[in-house]
Amino acid sequence: MKVLNGQNDYGVKVPYIFVTNGGGKTEHERCLDLSRQLEMEISPGQFICGHTPMREMAQKYGTVLVVGGEGDKCRAVAEGYGFKDVVTPGDIIKDNKDTTPFRKLTEDETNHSRARNFGEAEIEAIFVFADSRDWAGDQQIILDVLMSTKGRLGTRSQTFDEGPPIYFSHNDIVWSTSHQLTRLGMGALRASLEAMYKAMTGKELISTAFGKPQIGTFQFATRLLKQWRKDTHGINAPPRTVYFVGDTPESDIRGTNEFNASEFAENQWYSILVRTGVFQEGTKPAFQPDATVDNVLDAVKYGIQREVEKNIKTKVQQLSEQAEAIAEE
C-alpha cells in the first residue's frame, strides 16, 4: 500500500480499490478490519464486497429472505442497503420449528430471530449474502421458498414457476483459508441447490450471481474507481489501464479478461495472477493471466514499471514524429 501511496521510485500515487467476493459484514466493518491489518485507513468508498452491488436492488423488492453469515449480521447489512423487510432462516424456524427437523435454534439465535406469521407473508426474492453456516437447514428453507406459490411458505406450486428469484453474492466453488487445501464456497452451495431443484421439480433453476467473475461487478467497480479517482485525486476521467490483481484464475483472472474483451470496458483491464491463495504453483491456470508474479507487492511494482515504460515509449514516438515533421519541412 505504501508503494501505491507514493513510496516508489517515481513518486507517483496510484488510485486503487478493493474487490472481494467475501461478505457477511458491512463495508464499514470490513474496512475497519482491513485498516487494522494494513495499519492505514481504508474507506468504504474504495471497497466492494460480493453483496455490495445488491444495494442497487433494495427498492425493487419488499419482503426478502437473506441467507448466510454469522448471527444477524447479514440482516443488518441488507437493512443498511435500504431493503424494507428482511427475514432470515432463523425467523422462519422460530415461526415453525418443524421447518428444519435436524436444526434447533440456540438461545442466542432465538433472541436474534424475529417472530412473525409466515402464513401471511410473501417473500419476493432470496439473497444469499454470505456463506451458509448450515447448508442442510438453509437449503431446505431456500427450496421451500423457490417451490412455493408466490413466496408463501407452506404452499407448493404445481408448475414450479411461481417462486421468487434467487441471487448469490458470488459464485466461487472454492476459496483459500488457513487449511492446506481449498474449502467449499458459495458456488458449491449454488451448484448443490441447482441439482436438488432439478431432482425435485425436473426443471432448471434460474439464478443470478454477483461478484467476480460477473460482468456486472466489474461495471460496478468501474463506477466506484472513477468516483474514487475524482474524490481523492481530482481526476475526472477513467484510467487508461486498470490492473486487476488476484489469486483465483476462475474468478479474478476470468472476470478481468472477459470484461476487458466486452463492450462495457471503457479502457484496458490487465489481469495479474499472484502465486498466493487459491492458485497452486505447478498447475496450469484455467484462465490465462496477462502476467504472473509472486505476490501483491510484485504486482504493484510490475504495473507501475509497465506504465513508466509505456510512457517512455509514447514520448519517444512523439519525438520521432516531430523529428520527421522537421525533416520534411
XYZ file of C-alpha atoms in Angstrom:
329
model
C 0.000 0.000 0.000
C 2.897 2.361 0.709
C 4.141 1.857 -2.841
C 0.706 2.719 -4.237
C 0.551 5.775 -1.985
C 3.709 7.248 -3.497
C 6.614 5.494 -1.810
C 8.070 4.233 -5.097
C 10.984 5.126 -7.389
C 8.838 7.593 -9.344
C 6.913 9.242 -6.505
C 3.569 8.595 -8.198
C 0.345 7.960 -6.282
C -1.865 5.285 -7.819
C -5.627 5.223 -7.082
C -6.832 1.783 -6.020
C -9.903 -0.049 -4.775
C -10.514 -3.454 -3.201
C -12.893 -6.019 -4.733
C -13.655 -9.169 -2.748
C -16.248 -11.900 -3.122
C -16.364 -12.113 0.653
C -19.247 -10.664 2.617
C -21.363 -11.054 5.704
C -20.353 -7.683 7.183
C -20.972 -4.075 6.242
C -18.387 -2.412 4.028
C -17.583 -0.171 7.014
C -16.775 -3.189 9.213
C -14.657 -4.793 6.504
C -12.721 -1.551 6.060
C -12.075 -1.284 9.807
C -10.691 -4.840 9.788
C -8.533 -4.148 6.737
C -7.332 -0.815 8.132
C -6.099 -2.577 11.285
C -4.340 -5.250 9.243
C -2.665 -2.792 6.866
C -2.110 -0.116 9.535
C -3.620 2.548 7.294
C -7.084 3.934 6.681
C -9.232 2.194 4.071
C -12.505 3.893 3.150
C -15.815 2.182 2.287
C -15.679 4.336 -0.849
C -12.898 2.119 -2.184
C -14.235 -1.268 -1.083
C -16.604 -3.705 -2.805
C -17.945 -6.849 -1.075
C -19.616 -9.605 -3.062
C -23.017 -8.289 -1.987
C -22.285 -4.552 -2.427
C -23.944 -4.359 -5.889
C -27.126 -5.818 -4.340
C -27.824 -2.473 -2.680
C -28.972 -1.207 -6.078
C -31.888 -3.681 -5.829
C -33.194 -2.508 -2.448
C -36.067 -0.519 -3.922
C -37.132 -3.329 -6.255
C -38.363 -5.803 -3.623
C -40.462 -5.690 -0.457
C -40.060 -8.760 1.758
C -36.775 -10.593 1.079
C -35.088 -13.659 2.567
C -31.408 -13.067 3.346
C -29.200 -16.126 3.920
C -25.678 -16.675 5.228
C -23.136 -15.142 7.547
C -22.798 -15.070 11.303
C -25.803 -14.427 13.523
C -27.927 -11.497 12.408
C -25.192 -9.574 10.590
C -26.484 -10.083 7.045
C -29.908 -8.749 8.034
C -28.176 -5.592 9.297
C -26.233 -5.290 6.035
C -29.391 -5.660 3.938
C -31.294 -3.135 6.035
C -28.351 -0.776 5.711
C -28.692 -1.055 1.933
C -32.315 0.041 2.212
C -34.187 -3.267 1.982
C -37.501 -2.615 3.709
C -38.488 -6.021 5.124
C -35.687 -8.533 5.708
C -36.297 -12.048 7.051
C -33.763 -14.758 7.861
C -33.864 -18.562 8.121
C -33.908 -18.111 11.900
C -37.167 -16.148 11.678
C -38.740 -18.968 9.674
C -37.585 -21.676 12.086
C -38.797 -19.614 15.028
C -42.250 -19.464 13.430
C -42.285 -23.215 12.692
C -39.671 -25.353 14.458
C -40.513 -28.338 12.230
C -39.206 -26.496 9.144
C -35.743 -27.996 9.723
C -36.051 -31.338 11.584
C -32.347 -31.557 12.451
C -31.689 -27.941 13.367
C -32.830 -26.296 16.560
C -32.167 -22.637 17.276
C -29.769 -21.818 20.092
C -30.855 -19.361 22.760
C -28.840 -16.605 21.076
C -30.329 -17.413 17.648
C -33.819 -17.392 19.135
C -33.226 -13.984 20.682
C -31.992 -12.535 17.372
C -34.780 -14.106 15.299
C -37.955 -12.092 14.817
C -41.416 -13.506 15.419
C -43.942 -13.260 12.596
C -46.653 -15.290 10.891
C -45.173 -16.533 7.617
C -48.555 -17.834 6.553
C -49.358 -14.212 5.778
C -46.009 -13.187 4.244
C -44.940 -13.278 0.597
C -41.182 -13.479 0.063
C -40.404 -11.577 -3.131
C -36.722 -12.503 -3.518
C -33.944 -14.593 -1.964
C -30.462 -13.131 -1.438
C -27.525 -15.300 -0.364
C -25.306 -12.594 1.104
C -22.569 -14.782 2.598
C -21.530 -18.401 3.017
C -24.125 -20.544 4.762
C -23.288 -21.788 8.259
C -25.938 -24.515 7.959
C -26.162 -25.976 4.467
C -28.883 -28.517 5.272
C -31.231 -26.108 7.036
C -30.663 -23.178 4.687
C -31.100 -25.301 1.559
C -34.345 -26.747 2.907
C -35.739 -23.275 3.507
C -34.494 -21.898 0.173
C -36.061 -24.813 -1.706
C -39.342 -24.370 0.182
C -39.481 -20.749 -0.962
C -38.357 -21.455 -4.533
C -41.017 -24.145 -4.993
C -43.760 -22.150 -3.314
C -46.641 -20.202 -4.786
C -45.629 -16.544 -4.838
C -43.169 -16.940 -1.985
C -45.723 -18.157 0.564
C -44.225 -20.725 2.908
C -46.330 -23.849 3.363
C -47.551 -23.768 -0.254
C -46.262 -25.790 -3.200
C -46.562 -24.621 -6.781
C -47.998 -27.055 -9.298
C -45.903 -25.595 -12.117
C -42.735 -24.630 -10.200
C -42.542 -21.301 -11.976
C -44.257 -19.130 -9.360
C -41.476 -18.810 -6.804
C -39.306 -15.727 -6.269
C -35.909 -15.113 -7.911
C -32.685 -16.040 -6.110
C -29.440 -14.066 -6.094
C -25.967 -15.094 -4.902
C -23.309 -12.583 -3.916
C -20.659 -14.626 -5.741
C -20.070 -17.976 -7.413
C -16.688 -19.208 -6.115
C -16.756 -23.001 -5.876
C -13.734 -22.986 -3.561
C -11.757 -20.434 -1.582
C -8.480 -20.284 0.281
C -8.365 -20.494 4.091
C -5.751 -21.409 6.687
C -6.358 -25.066 5.763
C -3.760 -26.585 3.441
C -6.467 -27.365 0.864
C -9.129 -25.071 -0.575
C -12.575 -25.176 1.069
C -16.053 -25.201 -0.479
C -17.587 -21.798 -1.122
C -20.910 -20.251 -2.141
C -20.619 -21.514 -5.700
C -20.739 -25.054 -4.334
C -23.937 -24.208 -2.431
C -25.417 -22.806 -5.638
C -24.490 -25.975 -7.573
C -25.998 -28.138 -4.830
C -29.261 -26.157 -4.874
C -29.458 -26.378 -8.656
C -29.030 -30.167 -8.530
C -31.657 -30.630 -5.803
C -34.112 -28.271 -7.501
C -33.735 -30.238 -10.761
C -34.191 -33.553 -8.917
C -37.351 -32.341 -7.172
C -39.012 -30.371 -9.971
C -37.487 -31.663 -13.198
C -36.676 -28.050 -14.104
C -33.524 -25.982 -14.268
C -33.104 -23.428 -11.507
C -32.653 -19.925 -12.875
C -30.417 -17.914 -10.556
C -28.238 -14.819 -10.694
C -24.747 -14.391 -9.253
C -22.886 -11.191 -8.485
C -19.227 -10.945 -7.523
C -16.260 -11.910 -9.644
C -16.226 -13.006 -12.495
C -19.639 -11.480 -13.287
C -19.543 -8.554 -15.722
C -21.889 -6.517 -13.512
C -19.381 -6.488 -10.655
C -16.651 -5.139 -12.937
C -19.027 -2.455 -14.192
C -19.767 -1.545 -10.577
C -16.012 -1.496 -9.850
C -15.504 0.846 -12.808
C -18.045 3.312 -11.413
C -16.519 3.130 -7.935
C -12.959 3.587 -9.207
C -13.948 6.597 -11.321
C -15.643 8.203 -8.306
C -12.699 7.422 -6.019
C -10.220 8.939 -8.512
C -12.364 12.059 -8.728
C -12.911 12.429 -4.968
C -9.352 11.722 -3.787
C -7.100 12.557 -6.747
C -9.115 15.202 -8.596
C -9.072 13.143 -11.794
C -12.447 13.329 -13.543
C -11.775 10.658 -16.170
C -11.466 6.857 -16.284
C -7.914 5.435 -16.144
C -6.391 4.232 -19.390
C -5.400 0.932 -17.782
C -6.792 -0.927 -14.760
C -4.525 -3.584 -13.254
C -6.602 -6.258 -11.545
C -4.599 -8.390 -9.097
C -5.972 -11.685 -7.798
C -5.147 -15.240 -6.735
C -8.098 -17.113 -8.274
C -7.995 -17.845 -12.019
C -11.691 -18.845 -12.159
C -12.945 -15.527 -10.757
C -10.235 -12.856 -10.729
C -8.494 -13.651 -13.998
C -11.531 -14.887 -15.891
C -13.582 -11.858 -14.872
C -10.853 -9.374 -15.786
C -10.183 -10.944 -19.171
C -13.854 -11.271 -20.101
C -14.667 -7.723 -19.008
C -11.679 -6.390 -20.952
C -12.980 -8.138 -24.084
C -16.547 -6.931 -23.563
C -18.337 -3.903 -24.960
C -18.651 -2.459 -21.452
C -14.949 -1.803 -20.778
C -14.057 1.879 -21.174
C -10.340 1.136 -21.001
C -7.859 -1.726 -20.826
C -8.179 -4.192 -17.949
C -4.940 -6.077 -17.346
C -5.002 -9.294 -15.280
C -2.194 -10.227 -12.872
C -2.201 -13.579 -11.058
C -0.302 -13.901 -7.771
C 1.188 -17.162 -6.573
C -0.568 -16.982 -3.204
C -4.011 -18.177 -2.154
C -6.068 -20.396 -4.433
C -3.605 -20.670 -7.326
C -1.140 -23.535 -6.848
C 2.350 -23.296 -8.344
C 2.999 -26.029 -10.906
C -0.577 -26.130 -12.160
C -1.875 -24.527 -15.343
C -4.492 -21.825 -14.677
C -7.862 -22.487 -16.276
C -7.827 -18.846 -17.404
C -4.536 -17.324 -18.503
C -3.456 -14.024 -16.912
C -1.628 -11.247 -18.711
C 1.136 -11.645 -16.125
C 2.001 -13.878 -13.157
C 4.046 -12.692 -10.159
C 4.880 -13.946 -6.682
C 2.809 -11.575 -4.549
C 0.774 -8.373 -4.455
C 3.824 -6.142 -3.931
C 5.420 -7.572 -7.066
C 2.146 -6.999 -8.931
C 2.090 -3.323 -7.905
C 5.710 -2.818 -8.924
C 5.077 -4.617 -12.211
C 2.112 -2.382 -13.065
C 3.953 0.841 -12.236
C 7.020 -0.213 -14.238
C 4.856 -1.192 -17.212
C 3.161 2.202 -17.203
C 6.503 4.001 -16.989
C 7.827 2.042 -19.954
C 4.643 2.764 -21.911
C 5.015 6.486 -21.235
C 8.656 6.445 -22.284
C 7.744 4.619 -25.498
C 4.986 7.139 -26.208
C 7.317 10.112 -25.674
C 9.995 8.559 -27.897
C 7.390 8.006 -30.597
C 6.219 11.621 -30.299
C 9.794 12.938 -30.564
C 10.373 10.719 -33.592
C 7.251 12.048 -35.285
C 8.309 15.650 -34.509
C 11.764 14.986 -35.966
C 10.218 13.543 -39.132
C 7.998 16.617 -39.476
C 11.006 18.947 -39.139
C 12.947 16.926 -41.734
C 10.096 17.202 -44.176
C 9.978 20.976 -43.760
